[in-house]
Amino acid sequence: MNIIKLVILSLCISIGYYALTIVAIGQSAAGNLLWWFNSSEYPMLAHLAQNFVGIGIAALIPAFIIRSYEPARQWIAITIMILAAMLLHGNMHYMPWDPTGIVRFVNNTLFYGDIGAKVLFFYILLLPILWLMLLKRMARV
């Protein structure tokens, strides 16, 4: 029963993480996140920095919740959360829980996407893990 609770918690957190990353990507596309950093010389760098900040803030919330509520199985929970968020991103124009969403997400971002999409893939994948490691490190001090 504890595994079922862990999966349900991770799926609920992944829906929130998906929504927060969509908002962060939208704010970055509108150019409103780092308005003082909008450089006309390097627009791609400014866009990547805005995505980094937005998705970084969006990744902090699920990592903190998982660290607080599932400290014993935090790595399993964060893995389920990231995979479910990738599933939802891949199913943006399809049924939400279609299992091929992860394949679509990987194909559209990592294999067939431009440099911004490839970096976005790694932001969504790695930033929650980095926040979780940082929170774990801060708990030791």
GROMACS .gro file of C-alpha atoms in nm:
model
  141
    1MET     CA    1   0.000   0.000   0.000
    2ASN     CA    2   0.289   0.238   0.065
    3ILE     CA    3   0.411   0.195  -0.292
    4ILE     CA    4   0.066   0.289  -0.423
    5LYS     CA    5   0.068   0.602  -0.207
    6LEU     CA    6   0.415   0.687  -0.336
    7VAL     CA    7   0.305   0.650  -0.699
    8ILE     CA    8  -0.010   0.857  -0.646
    9LEU     CA    9   0.187   1.131  -0.468
   10SER     CA   10   0.447   1.135  -0.745
   11LEU     CA   11   0.179   1.153  -1.016
   12CYS     CA   12   0.004   1.442  -0.841
   13ILE     CA   13   0.332   1.627  -0.802
   14SER     CA   14   0.416   1.560  -1.167
   15ILE     CA   15   0.093   1.728  -1.279
   16GLY     CA   16   0.193   2.036  -1.081
   17TYR     CA   17   0.548   2.023  -1.218
   18TYR     CA   18   0.410   1.995  -1.572
   19ALA     CA   19   0.186   2.298  -1.518
   20LEU     CA   20   0.469   2.501  -1.366
   21THR     CA   21   0.707   2.418  -1.650
   22ILE     CA   22   0.445   2.514  -1.908
   23VAL     CA   23   0.404   2.849  -1.733
   24ALA     CA   24   0.783   2.896  -1.716
   25ILE     CA   25   0.825   2.814  -2.085
   26GLY     CA   26   0.542   3.051  -2.174
   27GLN     CA   27   0.689   3.334  -1.968
   28SER     CA   28   1.025   3.276  -2.130
   29ALA     CA   29   0.870   3.281  -2.477
   30ALA     CA   30   0.698   3.609  -2.393
   31GLY     CA   31   1.029   3.748  -2.272
   32ASN     CA   32   0.893   3.859  -1.937
   33LEU     CA   33   1.103   3.652  -1.698
   34LEU     CA   34   1.440   3.824  -1.714
   35TRP     CA   35   1.342   4.152  -1.878
   36TRP     CA   36   1.668   4.318  -1.773
   37PHE     CA   37   1.867   4.043  -1.949
   38ASN     CA   38   1.695   4.061  -2.289
   39SER     CA   39   1.995   4.103  -2.512
   40SER     CA   40   1.942   4.176  -2.879
   41GLU     CA   41   2.290   4.043  -2.954
   42TYR     CA   42   2.233   3.697  -2.805
   43PRO     CA   43   1.859   3.621  -2.810
   44MET     CA   44   1.906   3.245  -2.785
   45LEU     CA   45   2.128   3.278  -2.478
   46ALA     CA   46   1.875   3.509  -2.314
   47HIS     CA   47   1.596   3.263  -2.392
   48LEU     CA   48   1.794   2.970  -2.248
   49ALA     CA   49   1.874   3.171  -1.935
   50GLN     CA   50   1.506   3.257  -1.891
   51ASN     CA   51   1.412   2.891  -1.931
   52PHE     CA   52   1.680   2.793  -1.679
   53VAL     CA   53   1.551   3.034  -1.418
   54GLY     CA   54   1.183   2.956  -1.481
   55ILE     CA   55   1.217   2.579  -1.487
   56GLY     CA   56   1.465   2.596  -1.200
   57ILE     CA   57   1.207   2.770  -0.983
   58ALA     CA   58   0.940   2.529  -1.108
   59ALA     CA   59   1.163   2.231  -1.018
   60LEU     CA   60   1.231   2.354  -0.666
   61ILE     CA   61   0.871   2.309  -0.552
   62PRO     CA   62   0.834   1.937  -0.640
   63ALA     CA   63   1.182   1.858  -0.511
   64PHE     CA   64   1.101   2.025  -0.180
   65ILE     CA   65   0.767   1.843  -0.150
   66ILE     CA   66   0.924   1.506  -0.227
   67ARG     CA   67   1.212   1.571   0.014
   68SER     CA   68   0.963   1.669   0.285
   69TYR     CA   69   0.705   1.394   0.245
   70GLU     CA   70   0.906   1.097   0.111
   71PRO     CA   71   1.261   1.127   0.244
   72ALA     CA   72   1.316   0.751   0.254
   73ARG     CA   73   1.216   0.692  -0.109
   74GLN     CA   74   1.286   1.032  -0.257
   75TRP     CA   75   1.480   0.905  -0.558
   76ILE     CA   76   1.202   0.670  -0.663
   77ALA     CA   77   0.947   0.949  -0.620
   78ILE     CA   78   1.150   1.203  -0.820
   79THR     CA   79   1.203   0.948  -1.098
   80ILE     CA   80   0.830   0.877  -1.123
   81MET     CA   81   0.759   1.250  -1.113
   82ILE     CA   82   1.003   1.334  -1.393
   83LEU     CA   83   0.884   1.048  -1.614
   84ALA     CA   84   0.519   1.144  -1.566
   85ALA     CA   85   0.596   1.509  -1.642
   86MET     CA   86   0.776   1.402  -1.961
   87LEU     CA   87   0.475   1.187  -2.046
   88LEU     CA   88   0.245   1.486  -2.007
   89HIS     CA   89   0.475   1.712  -2.211
   90GLY     CA   90   0.485   1.453  -2.489
   91ASN     CA   91   0.106   1.423  -2.486
   92MET     CA   92   0.041   1.793  -2.522
   93HIS     CA   93  -0.187   1.743  -2.825
   94TYR     CA   94  -0.291   1.387  -2.743
   95MET     CA   95  -0.471   1.202  -2.465
   96PRO     CA   96  -0.297   1.296  -2.136
   97TRP     CA   97  -0.194   0.949  -2.019
   98ASP     CA   98  -0.106   0.795  -2.357
   99PRO     CA   99   0.205   0.579  -2.289
  100THR     CA  100   0.382   0.690  -2.607
  101GLY     CA  101   0.408   1.044  -2.471
  102ILE     CA  102   0.756   0.984  -2.334
  103VAL     CA  103   0.871   0.860  -2.675
  104ARG     CA  104   0.716   1.166  -2.841
  105PHE     CA  105   0.878   1.398  -2.587
  106VAL     CA  106   1.224   1.244  -2.635
  107ASN     CA  107   1.189   1.242  -3.015
  108ASN     CA  108   1.059   1.599  -3.041
  109THR     CA  109   1.309   1.752  -2.800
  110LEU     CA  110   1.624   1.542  -2.795
  111PHE     CA  111   1.641   1.390  -3.142
  112TYR     CA  112   1.451   1.625  -3.376
  113GLY     CA  113   1.447   1.950  -3.181
  114ASP     CA  114   1.666   2.254  -3.215
  115ILE     CA  115   1.924   2.350  -2.954
  116GLY     CA  116   1.661   2.519  -2.738
  117ALA     CA  117   1.448   2.205  -2.729
  118LYS     CA  118   1.748   1.988  -2.644
  119VAL     CA  119   1.846   2.214  -2.357
  120LEU     CA  120   1.484   2.220  -2.241
  121PHE     CA  121   1.488   1.839  -2.227
  122PHE     CA  122   1.785   1.846  -1.992
  123TYR     CA  123   1.636   2.127  -1.783
  124ILE     CA  124   1.318   1.927  -1.725
  125LEU     CA  125   1.518   1.612  -1.656
  126LEU     CA  126   1.804   1.738  -1.443
  127LEU     CA  127   1.689   2.044  -1.249
  128PRO     CA  128   1.461   1.852  -1.007
  129ILE     CA  129   1.744   1.607  -0.944
  130LEU     CA  130   1.989   1.889  -0.880
  131TRP     CA  131   1.745   2.059  -0.641
  132LEU     CA  132   1.692   1.731  -0.457
  133MET     CA  133   2.067   1.680  -0.419
  134LEU     CA  134   2.105   2.038  -0.299
  135LEU     CA  135   1.824   1.999  -0.046
  136LYS     CA  136   1.979   1.675   0.075
  137ARG     CA  137   2.314   1.847   0.110
  138MET     CA  138   2.159   2.140   0.302
  139ALA     CA  139   1.992   1.898   0.543
  140ARG     CA  140   2.332   1.758   0.643
  141VAL     CA  141   2.477   2.097   0.732
   0.00000   0.00000   0.00000
